[in-house]
mmCIF file of C-alpha atoms in Angstrom:
data_model
loop_
_atom_site.group_PDB
_atom_site.id
_atom_site.type_symbol
_atom_site.label_atom_id
_atom_site.label_comp_id
_atom_site.label_asym_id
_atom_site.label_seq_id
_atom_site.Cartn_x
_atom_site.Cartn_y
_atom_site.Cartn_z
ATOM 1 C CA MET A 1 24.739 -35.368 -87.018
ATOM 2 C CA LYS A 2 25.365 -34.846 -83.295
ATOM 3 C CA ASN A 3 26.125 -31.197 -83.992
ATOM 4 C CA ILE A 4 22.789 -30.789 -85.738
ATOM 5 C CA PHE A 5 20.992 -32.184 -82.677
ATOM 6 C CA LYS A 6 22.991 -29.884 -80.389
ATOM 7 C CA ILE A 7 22.205 -26.862 -82.549
ATOM 8 C CA PHE A 8 18.540 -27.846 -82.832
ATOM 9 C CA GLY A 9 18.382 -28.510 -79.076
ATOM 10 C CA SER A 10 19.981 -25.143 -78.318
ATOM 11 C CA PHE A 11 17.590 -23.377 -80.684
ATOM 12 C CA LEU A 12 14.615 -25.119 -79.099
ATOM 13 C CA PHE A 13 15.821 -24.184 -75.612
ATOM 14 C CA VAL A 14 16.228 -20.511 -76.558
ATOM 15 C CA ALA A 15 12.803 -20.502 -78.241
ATOM 16 C CA LEU A 16 11.197 -21.908 -75.090
ATOM 17 C CA ILE A 17 12.907 -19.305 -72.893
ATOM 18 C CA VAL A 18 11.817 -16.445 -75.164
ATOM 19 C CA SER A 19 8.277 -17.799 -75.316
ATOM 20 C CA SER A 20 8.180 -18.150 -71.547
ATOM 21 C CA CYS A 21 9.398 -14.571 -71.024
ATOM 22 C CA LYS A 22 6.803 -13.227 -73.439
ATOM 23 C CA GLN A 23 4.048 -15.149 -71.637
ATOM 24 C CA GLU A 24 5.217 -13.716 -68.305
ATOM 25 C CA GLN A 25 4.979 -10.188 -69.755
ATOM 26 C CA VAL A 26 1.471 -10.885 -71.062
ATOM 27 C CA ASP A 27 0.464 -12.195 -67.625
ATOM 28 C CA GLU A 28 1.975 -9.119 -65.927
ATOM 29 C CA ASN A 29 0.053 -6.883 -68.301
ATOM 30 C CA GLN A 30 -3.197 -8.696 -67.554
ATOM 31 C CA VAL A 31 -2.596 -8.313 -63.816
ATOM 32 C CA LEU A 32 -1.746 -4.624 -64.220
ATOM 33 C CA LYS A 33 -4.808 -4.001 -66.392
ATOM 34 C CA GLN A 34 -6.988 -5.637 -63.731
ATOM 35 C CA GLU A 35 -5.418 -3.407 -61.057
ATOM 36 C CA VAL A 36 -6.275 -0.335 -63.139
ATOM 37 C CA ILE A 37 -9.854 -1.527 -63.611
ATOM 38 C CA ASP A 38 -10.194 -2.362 -59.898
ATOM 39 C CA ILE A 39 -9.029 1.126 -58.879
ATOM 40 C CA HIS A 40 -11.633 2.601 -61.232
ATOM 41 C CA ASP A 41 -14.353 0.217 -60.047
ATOM 42 C CA GLU A 42 -13.740 1.128 -56.408
ATOM 43 C CA VAL A 43 -14.980 4.706 -56.845
ATOM 44 C CA MET A 44 -17.207 4.568 -59.925
ATOM 45 C CA PRO A 45 -20.264 3.611 -57.835
ATOM 46 C CA ARG A 46 -19.741 6.806 -55.808
ATOM 47 C CA MET A 47 -20.367 9.146 -58.740
ATOM 48 C CA GLY A 48 -23.986 9.599 -57.676
ATOM 49 C CA GLU A 49 -22.801 10.487 -54.192
ATOM 50 C CA LEU A 50 -20.566 13.183 -55.703
ATOM 51 C CA ARG A 51 -23.559 14.725 -57.455
ATOM 52 C CA SER A 52 -25.761 14.494 -54.375
ATOM 53 C CA LEU A 53 -23.183 16.156 -52.135
ATOM 54 C CA LYS A 54 -22.604 18.894 -54.690
ATOM 55 C CA LYS A 55 -26.340 19.551 -54.828
ATOM 56 C CA SER A 56 -26.517 19.752 -51.017
ATOM 57 C CA LEU A 57 -23.609 22.183 -50.898
ATOM 58 C CA LEU A 58 -25.121 24.401 -53.577
ATOM 59 C CA GLU A 59 -28.476 24.394 -51.777
ATOM 60 C CA LYS A 60 -26.683 25.553 -48.650
ATOM 61 C CA VAL A 61 -24.896 28.250 -50.683
ATOM 62 C CA GLU A 62 -28.242 29.433 -52.032
ATOM 63 C CA GLN A 63 -29.786 29.463 -48.557
ATOM 64 C CA LEU A 64 -26.897 31.463 -47.094
ATOM 65 C CA GLY A 65 -27.045 33.878 -50.005
ATOM 66 C CA ALA A 66 -30.763 34.407 -49.488
ATOM 67 C CA GLU A 67 -30.269 35.015 -45.757
ATOM 68 C CA ASP A 68 -27.424 37.528 -46.071
ATOM 69 C CA ALA A 69 -24.963 37.118 -48.924
ATOM 70 C CA GLU A 70 -22.588 39.772 -47.631
ATOM 71 C CA LYS A 71 -22.482 38.463 -44.074
ATOM 72 C CA ASN A 72 -22.125 34.847 -45.260
ATOM 73 C CA ALA A 73 -19.651 35.590 -48.069
ATOM 74 C CA GLU A 74 -16.781 33.643 -46.471
ATOM 75 C CA GLU A 75 -18.856 30.539 -45.869
ATOM 76 C CA ILE A 76 -20.440 30.766 -49.314
ATOM 77 C CA LYS A 77 -16.977 30.928 -50.881
ATOM 78 C CA ARG A 78 -15.796 27.915 -48.869
ATOM 79 C CA LEU A 79 -18.886 25.848 -49.718
ATOM 80 C CA GLN A 80 -18.591 26.782 -53.387
ATOM 81 C CA ALA A 81 -14.965 25.590 -53.341
ATOM 82 C CA TYR A 82 -16.066 22.215 -51.956
ATOM 83 C CA ALA A 83 -18.757 21.979 -54.637
ATOM 84 C CA ASP A 84 -16.153 22.833 -57.289
ATOM 85 C CA ASN A 85 -13.854 20.097 -55.948
ATOM 86 C CA LEU A 86 -16.683 17.582 -56.255
ATOM 87 C CA GLU A 87 -17.320 18.683 -59.840
ATOM 88 C CA ASP A 88 -13.610 18.467 -60.674
ATOM 89 C CA ALA A 89 -13.451 14.939 -59.249
ATOM 90 C CA PHE A 90 -16.540 13.960 -61.239
ATOM 91 C CA GLU A 91 -15.095 15.371 -64.453
ATOM 92 C CA GLY A 92 -11.717 13.788 -63.715
ATOM 93 C CA MET A 93 -13.297 10.343 -63.771
ATOM 94 C CA PHE A 94 -14.943 10.888 -67.125
ATOM 95 C CA VAL A 95 -11.871 12.490 -68.676
ATOM 96 C CA TRP A 96 -9.855 9.453 -67.601
ATOM 97 C CA MET A 97 -12.498 7.025 -68.887
ATOM 98 C CA ARG A 98 -12.654 8.729 -72.302
ATOM 99 C CA GLN A 99 -8.908 8.496 -72.828
ATOM 100 C CA PHE A 100 -8.412 4.976 -71.408
ATOM 101 C CA GLN A 101 -7.960 2.306 -74.057
ATOM 102 C CA SER A 102 -8.634 -1.305 -73.183
ATOM 103 C CA ASN A 103 -7.293 -2.668 -76.481
ATOM 104 C CA TYR A 104 -3.625 -2.103 -77.073
ATOM 105 C CA GLU A 105 -1.249 -2.071 -79.969
ATOM 106 C CA GLY A 106 2.480 -2.289 -79.601
ATOM 107 C CA SER A 107 4.946 -4.516 -77.874
ATOM 108 C CA GLU A 108 4.206 -6.092 -74.523
ATOM 109 C CA GLU A 109 6.683 -3.664 -72.947
ATOM 110 C CA GLU A 110 4.854 -0.690 -74.490
ATOM 111 C CA VAL A 111 1.547 -2.021 -73.202
ATOM 112 C CA TYR A 112 3.081 -2.419 -69.745
ATOM 113 C CA GLU A 113 4.327 1.194 -69.770
ATOM 114 C CA TYR A 114 0.911 2.417 -70.937
ATOM 115 C CA LEU A 115 -0.834 0.513 -68.151
ATOM 116 C CA LEU A 116 1.597 1.842 -65.542
ATOM 117 C CA GLU A 117 0.817 5.369 -66.706
ATOM 118 C CA GLN A 118 -2.916 4.649 -66.565
ATOM 119 C CA LYS A 119 -2.566 3.257 -63.060
ATOM 120 C CA VAL A 120 -0.977 6.503 -61.880
ATOM 121 C CA LEU A 121 -3.742 8.534 -63.541
ATOM 122 C CA VAL A 122 -6.617 6.454 -62.174
ATOM 123 C CA GLU A 123 -5.070 6.454 -58.685
ATOM 124 C CA LYS A 124 -5.205 10.267 -58.771
ATOM 125 C CA VAL A 125 -8.839 10.138 -59.894
ATOM 126 C CA ASN A 126 -9.551 7.701 -57.048
ATOM 127 C CA ARG A 127 -7.876 9.957 -54.457
ATOM 128 C CA ASP A 128 -9.622 13.074 -55.776
ATOM 129 C CA ILE A 129 -13.036 11.436 -55.557
ATOM 130 C CA LYS A 130 -12.484 10.082 -52.064
ATOM 131 C CA SER A 131 -11.040 13.311 -50.671
ATOM 132 C CA SER A 132 -13.706 15.549 -52.212
ATOM 133 C CA ILE A 133 -16.453 13.313 -50.800
ATOM 134 C CA GLU A 134 -14.815 13.208 -47.376
ATOM 135 C CA ASN A 135 -14.340 16.984 -47.268
ATOM 136 C CA ALA A 136 -17.899 17.692 -48.411
ATOM 137 C CA LYS A 137 -19.344 15.298 -45.833
ATOM 138 C CA LYS A 138 -17.347 16.967 -43.058
ATOM 139 C CA GLU A 139 -18.550 20.364 -44.182
ATOM 140 C CA LEU A 140 -22.159 19.229 -44.325
ATOM 141 C CA GLY A 141 -21.871 17.372 -41.031
ATOM 142 C CA SER A 142 -22.956 14.068 -42.534
#
């Protein structure tokens, strides 16, 4: 009878440890998911700013082209590149958002790996948005 209690006690102990580890993984995944969302949320409100800066750059391109396209070719090319970077950053956000899945299937470890991958991707989107805005503002003097 004592052996049965020892075996049952050991089984219960192992079950508690396994349950605790699984809960820790779930908690880690929730924290990681929130980090991914926070990185996204930091720059999502700036999408309008991306569009506005792109519009300003393209207006300047048009103005320079109307003045003397040949003489201003270098500057037009540079401004167009900044406008293209803004567009790429804008598209990058929406490409990431379309592929991001907030409901997951698979083991907790698979979910963790997926979220780590998403964090890397959204960090790049974040950097691209910030740098394209910063560069465009410098170019426009604003």
